[in-house]
Coordinates of C-alpha atoms in Angstrom, one line a residue:
Chain A
X1 CA -37.2 3.5 -11.7
X2 CA -36.7 1.4 -14.8
X3 CA -36.9 -1.8 -12.8
X4 CA -40.2 -0.6 -11.3
X5 CA -41.6 -0.1 -14.8
X6 CA -40.5 -3.5 -15.8
X7 CA -41.9 -5.1 -12.7
X8 CA -45.2 -3.3 -13.0
X9 CA -45.6 -4.7 -16.5
X10 CA -44.8 -8.1 -15.2
X11 CA -47.3 -7.6 -12.4
X12 CA -50.0 -6.6 -14.8
X13 CA -49.6 -9.8 -16.7
X14 CA -49.5 -11.8 -13.5
X15 CA -52.7 -10.1 -12.4
X16 CA -54.4 -11.4 -15.5
X17 CA -53.6 -14.8 -14.1
X18 CA -55.6 -13.8 -11.1
X19 CA -52.7 -13.5 -8.6
X20 CA -54.1 -11.2 -6.0
X21 CA -51.3 -10.5 -3.7
X22 CA -49.7 -7.8 -5.8
X23 CA -47.5 -6.2 -3.2
X24 CA -45.7 -9.4 -2.1
X25 CA -45.1 -10.4 -5.7
X26 CA -43.8 -7.0 -6.6
X27 CA -41.4 -6.9 -3.7
X28 CA -40.2 -10.4 -4.4
X29 CA -39.5 -9.5 -8.0
X30 CA -37.7 -6.3 -7.1
X31 CA -35.6 -8.2 -4.6
X32 CA -34.8 -10.8 -7.1
X33 CA -33.8 -8.3 -9.7
X34 CA -31.7 -6.4 -7.2
X35 CA -29.9 -9.4 -5.9
X36 CA -29.2 -10.7 -9.5
X37 CA -27.8 -7.3 -10.3
X38 CA -25.7 -7.2 -7.1
X39 CA -24.5 -10.8 -7.6
X40 CA -23.4 -10.1 -11.1
X41 CA -21.6 -7.0 -10.0
X42 CA -19.8 -8.8 -7.2
X43 CA -18.8 -11.7 -9.4
X44 CA -17.7 -9.3 -12.1
X45 CA -15.5 -7.4 -9.7
X46 CA -14.1 -10.6 -8.2
X47 CA -13.2 -11.7 -11.7
X48 CA -11.6 -8.4 -12.5
X49 CA -9.5 -8.6 -9.3
X50 CA -8.4 -12.2 -10.0
X51 CA -8.0 -11.7 -13.7
X52 CA -4.2 -11.1 -13.5
X53 CA -3.9 -14.5 -11.8
X54 CA -6.4 -16.3 -14.0
X55 CA -4.7 -15.0 -17.1
X56 CA -1.4 -16.6 -16.1
X57 CA -2.8 -20.2 -15.7
X58 CA -3.0 -21.1 -19.4
X59 CA 0.3 -19.4 -20.2
X60 CA 2.4 -21.2 -17.6
X61 CA 1.0 -24.6 -18.3
X62 CA 1.4 -24.3 -22.0
X63 CA 4.2 -25.9 -23.8
X64 CA 6.8 -23.1 -24.2
X65 CA 7.0 -23.7 -28.0
X66 CA 3.3 -23.4 -28.4
X67 CA 3.2 -19.8 -27.0
X68 CA 2.2 -17.3 -29.6
X69 CA 0.2 -19.9 -31.5
X70 CA -3.1 -18.2 -32.3
X71 CA -4.9 -21.5 -31.9
X72 CA -4.0 -21.7 -28.2
X73 CA -5.5 -19.1 -26.0
X74 CA -7.2 -20.5 -22.9
X75 CA -6.7 -24.3 -23.2
X76 CA -3.2 -25.6 -23.9
X77 CA -2.8 -28.3 -26.5
X78 CA 0.2 -29.8 -24.9
X79 CA 0.6 -29.4 -21.1
X80 CA 4.0 -28.9 -19.7
X81 CA 5.6 -27.6 -16.5
X82 CA 8.8 -26.5 -18.1
X83 CA 8.2 -22.9 -17.2
X84 CA 8.0 -23.8 -13.6
X85 CA 11.1 -26.0 -13.9
X86 CA 13.0 -23.2 -15.5
X87 CA 11.8 -20.6 -13.0
X88 CA 12.9 -22.9 -10.2
X89 CA 16.3 -23.5 -11.7
X90 CA 16.8 -19.8 -12.5
X91 CA 15.6 -18.1 -9.3
X92 CA 14.5 -20.4 -6.6
X93 CA 17.1 -23.1 -6.6
X94 CA 16.7 -25.3 -3.6
X95 CA 14.4 -22.9 -1.9
X96 CA 16.9 -21.5 0.6
X97 CA 16.4 -18.0 -0.7
X98 CA 12.7 -18.2 -0.3
X99 CA 13.1 -19.4 3.3
X100 CA 15.5 -16.6 4.0
X101 CA 13.2 -14.0 2.5
X102 CA 10.2 -15.4 4.5
X103 CA 12.3 -15.4 7.7
X104 CA 13.5 -11.9 7.0
X105 CA 10.0 -10.6 6.4
X106 CA 8.7 -12.3 9.6
X107 CA 11.5 -11.0 11.7
X108 CA 11.1 -7.5 10.3
X109 CA 7.3 -7.7 10.9
X110 CA 7.9 -8.7 14.6
X111 CA 10.4 -5.8 15.0
X112 CA 7.9 -3.4 13.4
X113 CA 5.1 -4.5 15.6
X114 CA 7.2 -4.3 18.7
X115 CA 8.4 -0.8 18.0
X116 CA 5.2 0.6 16.6
X117 CA 3.0 -0.8 19.3
X118 CA 5.1 0.9 21.9
X119 CA 5.1 4.2 20.2
X120 CA 1.4 4.0 19.4
X121 CA 0.6 3.1 23.0
X122 CA 2.4 6.2 24.3
X123 CA 0.9 8.4 21.6
X124 CA -2.6 7.2 22.1
X125 CA -2.8 6.3 25.7
X126 CA -0.3 8.0 28.0
X127 CA -0.5 11.6 29.0
X128 CA 2.9 12.3 27.5
X129 CA 4.0 15.9 27.0
X130 CA 4.8 16.5 23.4
X131 CA 2.4 13.8 22.2
X132 CA 0.9 16.1 19.6
X133 CA 4.2 17.2 18.2
X134 CA 5.4 13.6 17.8
X135 CA 2.1 12.6 16.2
X136 CA 2.5 15.5 13.7
X137 CA 6.1 14.3 13.0
X138 CA 4.8 10.7 12.5
X139 CA 2.3 12.0 9.9
X140 CA 5.1 14.1 8.3
X141 CA 7.4 11.1 8.0
X142 CA 4.5 9.3 6.4
X143 CA 3.9 12.0 3.9
X144 CA 7.5 12.8 2.9
X145 CA 8.4 10.1 0.3
X146 CA 11.5 8.1 1.4
X147 CA 12.9 8.5 -2.1
X148 CA 13.7 12.1 -1.4
X149 CA 15.8 11.0 1.5
X150 CA 17.5 8.2 -0.4
X151 CA 20.8 9.8 -1.2
X152 CA 21.4 11.2 2.2
X153 CA 20.4 7.9 3.9
X154 CA 22.6 5.9 1.6
X155 CA 25.6 8.1 2.3
X156 CA 24.9 8.0 6.0
X157 CA 24.9 4.2 5.9
X158 CA 27.9 4.1 3.7
X159 CA 29.8 5.9 6.5
X160 CA 27.7 5.2 9.5
X161 CA 28.6 7.1 12.6
X162 CA 26.6 8.5 15.6
X163 CA 28.1 11.8 16.5
X164 CA 31.6 10.6 15.9
X165 CA 31.5 7.9 18.6
X166 CA 32.2 5.0 16.3
X167 CA 35.1 6.8 14.6
X168 CA 36.6 7.6 18.0
X169 CA 36.4 4.0 19.0
X170 CA 37.5 2.1 15.9
X171 CA 39.2 4.7 13.9
X172 CA 36.9 4.8 10.9
X173 CA 33.1 4.9 10.4
X174 CA 31.5 1.6 9.5
X175 CA 30.0 0.8 6.1
X176 CA 26.5 -0.5 6.6
X177 CA 25.5 -0.9 3.0
X178 CA 25.1 -4.5 2.0
X179 CA 25.1 -5.6 5.6
X180 CA 22.2 -7.8 6.5
X181 CA 21.5 -6.0 9.8
X182 CA 21.1 -2.6 8.2
X183 CA 17.5 -3.1 7.5
X184 CA 16.8 -4.5 11.0
X185 CA 18.4 -1.3 12.4
X186 CA 16.2 0.8 10.2
X187 CA 13.0 -1.0 11.3
X188 CA 14.0 -1.0 14.9
X189 CA 14.3 2.8 14.8
X190 CA 11.0 3.2 13.2
X191 CA 11.8 3.9 9.5
X192 CA 11.2 0.6 7.8
X193 CA 8.6 0.0 5.1
X194 CA 5.7 2.3 5.7
X195 CA 6.3 2.2 9.4
X196 CA 4.7 5.5 10.2
X197 CA 1.5 4.1 9.0
X198 CA 1.8 1.3 11.5
X199 CA 2.5 3.7 14.3
X200 CA -0.6 5.6 13.3
X201 CA -2.7 2.3 13.3
X202 CA -1.6 1.4 16.7
X203 CA -2.1 4.9 18.0
X204 CA -5.7 4.9 16.7
X205 CA -6.3 1.5 18.2
X206 CA -5.1 2.2 21.7
X207 CA -7.0 5.5 21.6
X208 CA -10.2 3.6 21.1
X209 CA -9.5 1.0 23.7
X210 CA -11.6 1.4 26.9
X211 CA -9.5 2.7 29.7
X212 CA -11.1 0.7 32.5
X213 CA -8.9 -2.3 32.0
X214 CA -5.7 -0.4 32.4
X215 CA -7.1 1.6 35.4
X216 CA -8.0 -1.7 37.1
X217 CA -4.5 -3.1 36.4
X218 CA -2.9 0.1 37.8
X219 CA -5.1 -0.1 40.9
X220 CA -4.1 -3.8 41.3
X221 CA -0.6 -2.7 41.4
X222 CA 0.7 -3.2 37.9
X223 CA 3.5 -0.9 37.0
X224 CA 3.8 0.8 33.6
X225 CA 5.5 -2.1 31.9
X226 CA 3.3 -4.7 33.4
X227 CA 0.2 -2.8 32.4
X228 CA 1.4 -2.6 28.9
X229 CA 2.6 -6.1 28.4
X230 CA -0.1 -7.9 30.4
X231 CA -3.2 -5.8 29.6
X232 CA -2.8 -3.4 26.7
X233 CA -0.8 -5.6 24.3
X234 CA -3.0 -8.8 24.7
X235 CA -6.0 -6.6 24.0
X236 CA -4.5 -5.3 20.8
X237 CA -4.7 -8.5 18.8
X238 CA -6.8 -7.1 16.0
X239 CA -4.4 -4.2 15.4
X240 CA -1.4 -6.6 15.7
X241 CA -3.0 -8.9 13.1
X242 CA -3.6 -6.1 10.7
X243 CA -0.1 -4.7 11.1
X244 CA 1.5 -8.1 11.0
X245 CA 0.0 -9.1 7.7
X246 CA 0.6 -5.7 6.0
X247 CA 4.2 -5.6 7.3
X248 CA 4.9 -9.2 6.3
X249 CA 3.4 -8.8 2.8
X250 CA 5.1 -5.4 2.2
X251 CA 8.5 -6.6 3.4
X252 CA 8.3 -9.7 1.4
X253 CA 7.6 -7.7 -1.7
X254 CA 9.9 -4.8 -0.9
X255 CA 12.4 -3.9 -3.5
X256 CA 13.1 -0.4 -2.4
X257 CA 14.8 -0.8 1.0
X258 CA 16.3 -4.2 0.1
X259 CA 17.4 -3.1 -3.3
X260 CA 19.2 0.1 -2.2
X261 CA 20.5 -0.8 1.2
X262 CA 21.3 -4.5 0.8
X263 CA 21.3 -5.3 -2.9
X264 CA 23.3 -8.4 -2.5
X265 CA 21.2 -9.9 0.3
X266 CA 19.2 -13.1 -0.2
X267 CA 15.9 -11.4 -1.0
X268 CA 13.6 -13.1 -3.4
X269 CA 12.0 -9.9 -4.7
X270 CA 15.5 -8.6 -5.7
X271 CA 16.5 -11.9 -7.2
X272 CA 13.3 -11.9 -9.3
X273 CA 13.7 -8.4 -10.4
X274 CA 17.3 -8.9 -11.5
X275 CA 16.7 -12.2 -13.3
X276 CA 13.7 -10.9 -15.3
X277 CA 15.1 -7.6 -16.3
X278 CA 14.4 -6.7 -19.9
X279 CA 18.1 -6.9 -20.6
X280 CA 18.2 -10.5 -19.5
X281 CA 15.7 -11.9 -22.1
X282 CA 18.3 -13.5 -24.3
X283 CA 20.0 -15.2 -21.4
X284 CA 16.8 -16.7 -20.1
X285 CA 15.9 -17.9 -23.6
X286 CA 19.3 -19.4 -24.0
X287 CA 18.9 -21.3 -20.8
X288 CA 15.5 -22.7 -22.0
X289 CA 17.1 -23.8 -25.3
X290 CA 20.0 -25.6 -23.7
X291 CA 18.5 -27.0 -20.6
X292 CA 15.2 -28.3 -22.1
X293 CA 16.2 -28.7 -25.7
X294 CA 13.6 -26.2 -27.0
X295 CA 15.2 -24.5 -29.9
X296 CA 11.9 -22.9 -31.0
X297 CA 11.3 -20.6 -28.0
X298 CA 10.4 -17.0 -28.6
X299 CA 10.3 -14.0 -26.2
X300 CA 6.8 -15.2 -25.2
X301 CA 8.5 -18.1 -23.4
X302 CA 10.4 -15.5 -21.4
X303 CA 7.1 -14.2 -20.2
X304 CA 5.9 -17.7 -19.4
X305 CA 8.9 -18.4 -17.2
X306 CA 8.6 -15.0 -15.6
X307 CA 4.9 -15.6 -14.8
X308 CA 5.6 -19.1 -13.5
X309 CA 8.2 -17.5 -11.2
X310 CA 5.6 -15.0 -10.0
X311 CA 3.2 -17.8 -9.2
X312 CA 5.8 -19.6 -7.1
X313 CA 6.7 -16.4 -5.5
X314 CA 3.1 -15.8 -4.5
X315 CA 2.5 -19.2 -3.0
X316 CA 3.8 -18.5 0.5
X317 CA 2.0 -15.1 0.6
X318 CA -1.3 -16.7 -0.4
X319 CA -0.9 -19.5 2.1
X320 CA -0.2 -17.0 4.9
X321 CA -3.1 -14.8 3.7
X322 CA -5.5 -17.7 3.7
X323 CA -4.4 -18.9 7.1
X324 CA -5.0 -15.5 8.8
X325 CA -7.8 -14.2 6.6
X326 CA -10.5 -15.3 9.2
X327 CA -9.0 -13.0 11.8
X328 CA -8.1 -10.4 9.3
X329 CA -11.3 -10.1 7.3
X330 CA -13.9 -10.6 10.0
X331 CA -14.3 -8.4 13.1
X332 CA -11.9 -5.8 12.5
X333 CA -14.0 -2.8 13.4
X334 CA -11.6 -2.4 16.2
X335 CA -8.4 -3.0 14.2
X336 CA -7.4 0.6 14.8
X337 CA -7.7 1.9 11.3
X338 CA -10.9 3.9 12.0
X339 CA -10.1 7.5 12.6
Chain B
X25 CA -0.8 7.0 59.5
X26 CA 0.8 10.3 58.9
X27 CA 3.9 8.6 57.5
X28 CA 1.8 6.5 55.2
X29 CA 0.1 9.5 53.7
X30 CA 3.3 11.3 52.9
X31 CA 4.6 8.1 51.3
X32 CA 1.5 8.0 49.2
X33 CA 2.1 11.5 48.2
X34 CA 5.6 11.0 47.0
X35 CA 4.4 8.0 45.0
X36 CA 1.7 10.1 43.5
X37 CA 4.1 12.8 42.4
X38 CA 6.5 10.3 40.9
X39 CA 3.6 8.7 39.0
X40 CA 3.2 11.6 36.6
X41 CA 6.9 11.9 36.1
X42 CA 7.4 8.2 35.7
X43 CA 4.6 8.2 33.2
X44 CA 6.5 10.8 31.3
X45 CA 9.8 8.9 31.7
X46 CA 8.3 5.5 30.7
X47 CA 6.6 7.1 27.7
X48 CA 9.9 8.5 26.7
X49 CA 11.5 5.1 27.0
X50 CA 8.8 3.7 24.7
X51 CA 9.2 6.4 22.2
X52 CA 12.9 6.5 22.3
X53 CA 13.6 4.2 19.4
X54 CA 11.3 6.2 17.2
X55 CA 12.7 9.5 18.3
X56 CA 16.3 8.4 17.7
X57 CA 15.2 7.0 14.3
X58 CA 13.6 10.3 13.5
X59 CA 16.7 12.2 14.3
X60 CA 19.1 9.8 12.6
X61 CA 17.1 8.6 9.6
X62 CA 14.7 11.5 8.9
X63 CA 15.8 14.9 10.2
X64 CA 19.5 14.7 9.4
X65 CA 18.9 13.2 6.0
X66 CA 16.5 16.0 5.1
X67 CA 18.9 18.7 6.2
X68 CA 21.8 16.9 4.5
X69 CA 19.8 16.5 1.2
X70 CA 19.1 20.3 1.2
X71 CA 22.7 21.1 1.9
X72 CA 23.9 18.7 -0.9
X73 CA 21.4 20.2 -3.3
X74 CA 23.2 23.6 -3.1
X75 CA 26.6 22.2 -3.4
X76 CA 28.8 20.4 -5.8
X77 CA 29.6 17.2 -3.9
X78 CA 32.9 15.4 -4.6
X79 CA 35.1 13.0 -2.8
X80 CA 37.8 14.5 -0.7
X81 CA 41.3 13.1 -0.4
X82 CA 40.7 11.9 3.2
X83 CA 37.8 9.7 2.0
X84 CA 35.1 12.1 3.2
X85 CA 33.1 14.4 1.1
X86 CA 34.0 17.8 -0.2
X87 CA 31.5 20.6 -0.8
X88 CA 31.7 23.5 -3.2
X89 CA 28.8 26.0 -2.9
X90 CA 27.2 26.5 -6.2
X91 CA 23.9 28.2 -5.3
X92 CA 20.9 27.3 -7.4
X93 CA 23.0 25.8 -10.2
X94 CA 21.9 22.2 -9.5
X95 CA 18.3 23.2 -9.7
X96 CA 18.8 25.1 -12.9
X97 CA 20.7 22.3 -14.5
X98 CA 18.1 19.8 -13.4
X99 CA 15.4 21.6 -15.4
X100 CA 17.4 22.8 -18.3
X101 CA 20.1 20.4 -19.3
X102 CA 19.5 17.1 -17.5
X103 CA 17.2 14.4 -18.9
X104 CA 15.7 11.3 -17.3
X105 CA 16.8 7.8 -18.2
X106 CA 14.0 7.7 -20.8
X107 CA 15.5 11.0 -22.1
X108 CA 12.6 13.1 -21.1
X109 CA 12.8 16.6 -19.7
X110 CA 12.3 16.5 -15.9
X111 CA 9.6 19.1 -16.0
X112 CA 7.8 16.7 -18.4
X113 CA 8.3 13.8 -16.1
X114 CA 7.0 15.6 -13.1
X115 CA 4.0 16.9 -14.9
X116 CA 3.2 13.4 -16.1
X117 CA 3.5 12.0 -12.6
X118 CA 1.3 14.7 -11.2
X119 CA -1.5 14.3 -13.7
X120 CA -1.4 10.6 -13.3
X121 CA -1.7 10.8 -9.6
X122 CA -4.4 13.4 -9.6
X123 CA -6.5 11.4 -12.0
X124 CA -5.9 8.0 -10.3
X125 CA -6.3 9.1 -6.6
X126 CA -10.0 9.9 -6.7
X127 CA -10.7 6.8 -8.9
X128 CA -8.9 4.5 -6.4
X129 CA -10.6 6.0 -3.4
X130 CA -14.0 5.8 -5.1
X131 CA -13.4 2.3 -6.2
X132 CA -12.3 1.2 -2.7
X133 CA -15.3 3.0 -1.0
X134 CA -17.6 1.2 -3.5
X135 CA -16.1 -2.2 -2.9
X136 CA -16.1 -1.7 0.9
X137 CA -19.8 -0.9 0.7
X138 CA -20.3 -4.0 -1.4
X139 CA -18.5 -6.4 0.9
X140 CA -20.2 -4.8 4.0
X141 CA -23.6 -6.0 2.6
X142 CA -25.2 -9.2 3.8
X143 CA -25.2 -12.0 1.2
X144 CA -24.2 -15.6 0.9
X145 CA -20.5 -16.2 0.5
X146 CA -19.5 -12.9 1.9
X147 CA -16.4 -14.4 3.5
X148 CA -15.0 -15.6 0.2
X149 CA -15.8 -12.3 -1.5
X150 CA -14.0 -10.4 1.2
X151 CA -11.0 -12.7 0.9
X152 CA -10.9 -11.9 -2.9
X153 CA -11.5 -8.2 -2.4
X154 CA -8.5 -7.9 -0.2
X155 CA -6.3 -9.9 -2.5
X156 CA -5.0 -6.7 -4.1
X157 CA -2.9 -6.2 -0.9
X158 CA -1.0 -9.3 -2.1
X159 CA -1.5 -9.0 -5.9
X160 CA -0.8 -5.3 -5.9
X161 CA 2.8 -5.6 -4.8
X162 CA 5.1 -3.9 -7.3
X163 CA 7.2 -7.0 -7.9
X164 CA 4.1 -9.1 -8.6
X165 CA 2.6 -6.5 -10.9
X166 CA 5.9 -6.3 -12.8
X167 CA 6.2 -10.0 -13.1
X168 CA 2.7 -10.8 -14.2
X169 CA 2.8 -8.0 -16.8
X170 CA 3.7 -9.1 -20.3
X171 CA 6.9 -7.4 -21.1
X172 CA 7.9 -8.5 -24.6
X173 CA 6.1 -9.4 -27.8
X174 CA 2.4 -9.4 -27.7
X175 CA 0.0 -10.8 -25.2
X176 CA -2.0 -13.2 -27.1
X177 CA -5.0 -12.9 -24.7
X178 CA -4.9 -9.1 -24.8
X179 CA -4.7 -9.3 -28.6
X180 CA -7.7 -11.6 -28.9
X181 CA -9.7 -9.5 -26.4
X182 CA -8.9 -6.2 -28.0
X183 CA -9.8 -7.4 -31.4
X184 CA -13.2 -8.3 -30.0
X185 CA -13.6 -5.1 -28.1
X186 CA -11.9 -2.4 -30.2
X187 CA -11.4 0.8 -28.2
X188 CA -12.2 3.0 -31.1
X189 CA -15.3 1.1 -31.9
X190 CA -16.5 1.3 -28.3
X191 CA -15.8 5.0 -28.3
X192 CA -17.7 5.6 -31.5
X193 CA -20.6 3.4 -30.3
X194 CA -20.9 5.2 -27.0
X195 CA -20.6 8.7 -28.5
X196 CA -23.3 8.0 -31.0
X197 CA -25.7 6.7 -28.4
X198 CA -25.0 9.2 -25.6
X199 CA -24.9 13.0 -25.7
X200 CA -21.4 13.1 -24.2
X201 CA -18.6 14.7 -26.3
X202 CA -16.0 12.4 -27.7
X203 CA -13.2 13.6 -25.4
X204 CA -15.2 12.6 -22.4
X205 CA -15.7 9.2 -23.9
X206 CA -12.0 8.8 -24.6
X207 CA -11.3 9.7 -21.1
X208 CA -13.8 7.2 -19.7
X209 CA -12.6 4.4 -21.9
X210 CA -9.0 5.2 -20.8
X211 CA -10.1 4.9 -17.2
X212 CA -11.8 1.5 -17.8
X213 CA -8.7 0.3 -19.5
X214 CA -6.8 1.4 -16.4
X215 CA -9.0 -0.6 -14.1
X216 CA -6.3 -3.1 -13.2
X217 CA -4.0 -0.4 -11.9
X218 CA -6.9 1.0 -9.9
X219 CA -7.8 -2.4 -8.5
X220 CA -4.2 -3.3 -7.7
X221 CA -3.8 -0.1 -5.6
X222 CA -7.1 -0.4 -3.7
X223 CA -6.6 -3.2 -1.2
X224 CA -5.6 -1.2 1.9
X225 CA -8.1 1.5 1.2
X226 CA -10.9 -1.0 1.0
X227 CA -9.8 -2.3 4.3
X228 CA -9.8 1.2 5.8
X229 CA -13.3 1.9 4.5
X230 CA -14.7 -1.4 5.6
X231 CA -13.4 -0.8 9.1
X232 CA -15.0 2.6 9.0
X233 CA -18.3 1.2 7.8
X234 CA -18.4 -1.4 10.5
X235 CA -17.8 1.3 13.2
X236 CA -21.0 3.1 12.3
X237 CA -23.7 2.6 14.9
X238 CA -26.5 0.5 13.3
X239 CA -29.1 2.3 15.3
X240 CA -28.5 5.4 13.1
X241 CA -29.6 3.4 10.0
X242 CA -32.6 2.1 11.9
X243 CA -33.7 5.6 12.8
X244 CA -33.3 6.7 9.2
X245 CA -35.4 3.7 8.0
X246 CA -38.1 4.5 10.5
X247 CA -38.1 8.2 9.4
X248 CA -38.5 7.0 5.8
X249 CA -35.2 7.9 4.3
X250 CA -34.3 6.4 0.9
X251 CA -31.1 4.5 0.6
X252 CA -29.7 7.4 -1.4
X253 CA -30.4 9.8 1.4
X254 CA -29.0 7.4 4.0
X255 CA -25.7 7.2 2.0
X256 CA -25.3 11.0 1.7
X257 CA -26.6 12.0 5.1
X258 CA -25.2 9.2 7.3
X259 CA -22.6 7.0 5.7
X260 CA -20.5 9.7 3.9
X261 CA -20.3 12.3 6.7
X262 CA -19.3 9.6 9.2
X263 CA -16.7 8.3 6.8
X264 CA -15.3 11.8 6.1
X265 CA -12.2 11.4 8.3
X266 CA -11.5 8.0 6.8
X267 CA -12.0 9.4 3.3
X268 CA -9.4 12.0 4.1
X269 CA -7.1 9.3 5.4
X270 CA -7.7 7.1 2.3
X271 CA -7.0 10.0 0.0
X272 CA -3.7 10.8 1.8
X273 CA -2.7 7.2 1.8
X274 CA -3.5 6.7 -1.9
X275 CA -1.6 9.8 -2.7
X276 CA 1.5 8.8 -0.8
X277 CA 1.3 5.3 -2.2
X278 CA 1.1 6.5 -5.8
X279 CA 4.1 8.8 -5.2
X280 CA 6.0 5.9 -3.7
X281 CA 5.4 3.8 -6.8
X282 CA 6.6 6.6 -9.2
X283 CA 9.7 6.3 -11.2
X284 CA 11.5 9.2 -9.5
X285 CA 13.3 7.1 -7.0
X286 CA 15.3 5.2 -9.6
X287 CA 16.1 8.6 -11.2
X288 CA 17.4 9.9 -7.9
X289 CA 19.6 6.9 -7.4
X290 CA 20.8 7.0 -11.0
X291 CA 22.0 10.6 -10.7
X292 CA 23.6 10.2 -7.3
X293 CA 25.4 6.9 -7.8
X294 CA 25.6 5.9 -11.4
X295 CA 26.5 9.3 -12.7
X296 CA 28.2 10.5 -9.5
X297 CA 26.3 13.7 -9.4
X298 CA 25.0 13.9 -5.8
X299 CA 24.2 17.6 -6.1
X300 CA 21.7 17.2 -8.9
X301 CA 20.2 14.0 -7.4
X302 CA 19.6 15.9 -4.1
X303 CA 18.1 18.8 -6.0
X304 CA 15.7 16.3 -7.6
X305 CA 14.9 14.9 -4.2
X306 CA 14.1 18.3 -2.8
X307 CA 12.0 19.2 -5.8
X308 CA 10.2 15.9 -5.5
X309 CA 9.5 16.4 -1.8
X310 CA 8.2 20.0 -2.3
X311 CA 6.1 18.7 -5.1
X312 CA 4.5 16.1 -2.8
X313 CA 3.9 18.5 0.0
X314 CA 2.3 21.1 -2.4
X315 CA 0.1 18.5 -4.0
X316 CA -1.0 17.3 -0.6
X317 CA -1.9 20.8 0.5
X318 CA -3.8 21.2 -2.7
X319 CA -5.6 18.0 -2.2
X320 CA -6.6 18.9 1.4
X321 CA -7.8 22.3 0.2
X322 CA -10.0 20.7 -2.5
X323 CA -11.3 18.1 0.0
X324 CA -12.1 20.6 2.6
X325 CA -14.3 22.4 0.1
X326 CA -16.0 19.2 -1.0
X327 CA -16.3 17.2 2.2
X328 CA -17.1 18.7 5.5
X329 CA -14.3 17.3 7.6
X330 CA -14.6 16.6 11.3
X331 CA -11.1 17.8 12.4
X332 CA -11.9 17.6 16.1
X333 CA -11.8 13.8 15.9
X334 CA -8.4 13.6 14.4

């Protein structure tokens, strides 16, 4: 309403200059004001979203001894990449850990897609007796926080046994804690990172898929498996993309499953959390002082190194994200999330 | 001919059964997982919570039934790693979650509507709006946070925009009471947490918005509905199921991020008190389920939900 008042005032003035087409002018002005408002809103929100990243840039490129200097806020006086060097030496080393983490997340993502797509297909597509009960259980497993099962799951993995079979065969139950394949087992059986959500996404997607294709495949003589692998799965690319990126990102950043079930595994998220614990501040500072001959470093330098490490950690995620964003961001009305 | 018909019939009968069998094969991993990693752990946790759990001589576990003692101890004598009473911790977590959930859902609905509009550079804006999926990871949030000393940027910003000054300014120019203003300023200060949790929900809402038939909007426009009416009469009712899903998702996500998990682990394995850790797990689980029931109750009063579509 206020905008209207303002515009009417403007229009009155314009009328004095003998502009006759009042309505077009008025609409133009309203549109202009609206779009300026919208643009500033969008740009502001984009800034707010990116602010945590933007805020890091001056800190990590600053000379570590200049941090805390009130004269230096946004533009460093002396540029240096010591924070990155230190982060690399402390956490990333020669990059093997990062490769292992990436590989781990990719493999887990593939496993999760494989298992969840199968379960989602049956739940959304096949006239399977007990569909409703299993769907209810899927939602239940999504709602119940995994933390409340932590102790019992941990103890189960500590002495893993399926109904006494393993004990009968080898004499004692196996210890699956700190074994790299534990997490793969967990994902294969549907209880990895937020896996119930993925089952739900696939179920919704397959439910919304038109049935004619599969009917045609059935009539042409495809069996159940052929129909699934040749017709249903290739048509599920939007859902697969959505699940793939979510699964990859969440597994790469996971500290819960990796931290409790395989704490000594080569996971970047765990390494970062351990290196930059608050009890480790003095060690990191000592490292800075001795490696780079910077006696004047303060705890702010610790933050700089930490944030440089965060940036390095984010690089592969951002690369993957930008590679797939076209498929991810556009045309996902059929990505299966819609209820 | 006769023979062929009977053959066909046998195939037809086995089709339904084979569908059932094949479905079972596809679901089998999940069902096994459910039994092994969900059902038995829940039952075991409940059993542990009523027992004093120790290590037996043979290497297994020994149980001594103690009734409700673990629960009573949890709330009377035990304290969290930040030496707070557990009742206090739970209350804090719950208030935090009940305040933040609607904020996050509203914010994500808002940003989904924004990026669903037509404007130049929409692709880039969408890419940025979904960045919280990556930037909101707990590890990243922890790493980018300033942990020690002062943040020089924050300091310079907060000296320019003093909270108290803003609150005073706003209360003197609006009719709202001071408490409301403090609350609002608190929310605004909290905006980064809200944003960092909103990535997936924005995605959900955008998918929902794009599934709405455009002809509905055309009809509304022809009938002369204002954008306000269009939003309340078309967009929101169609999104009600998705809103419910977004609420549940946000809720679960916030509970996942809470500090309880480290407390559970600390009790069970650092202090060798599996009983109390299990009691905490059970309390926590019940807490989540009750909260969720409450949330659904409130939502069903506020939004008319289309359950038949679920």
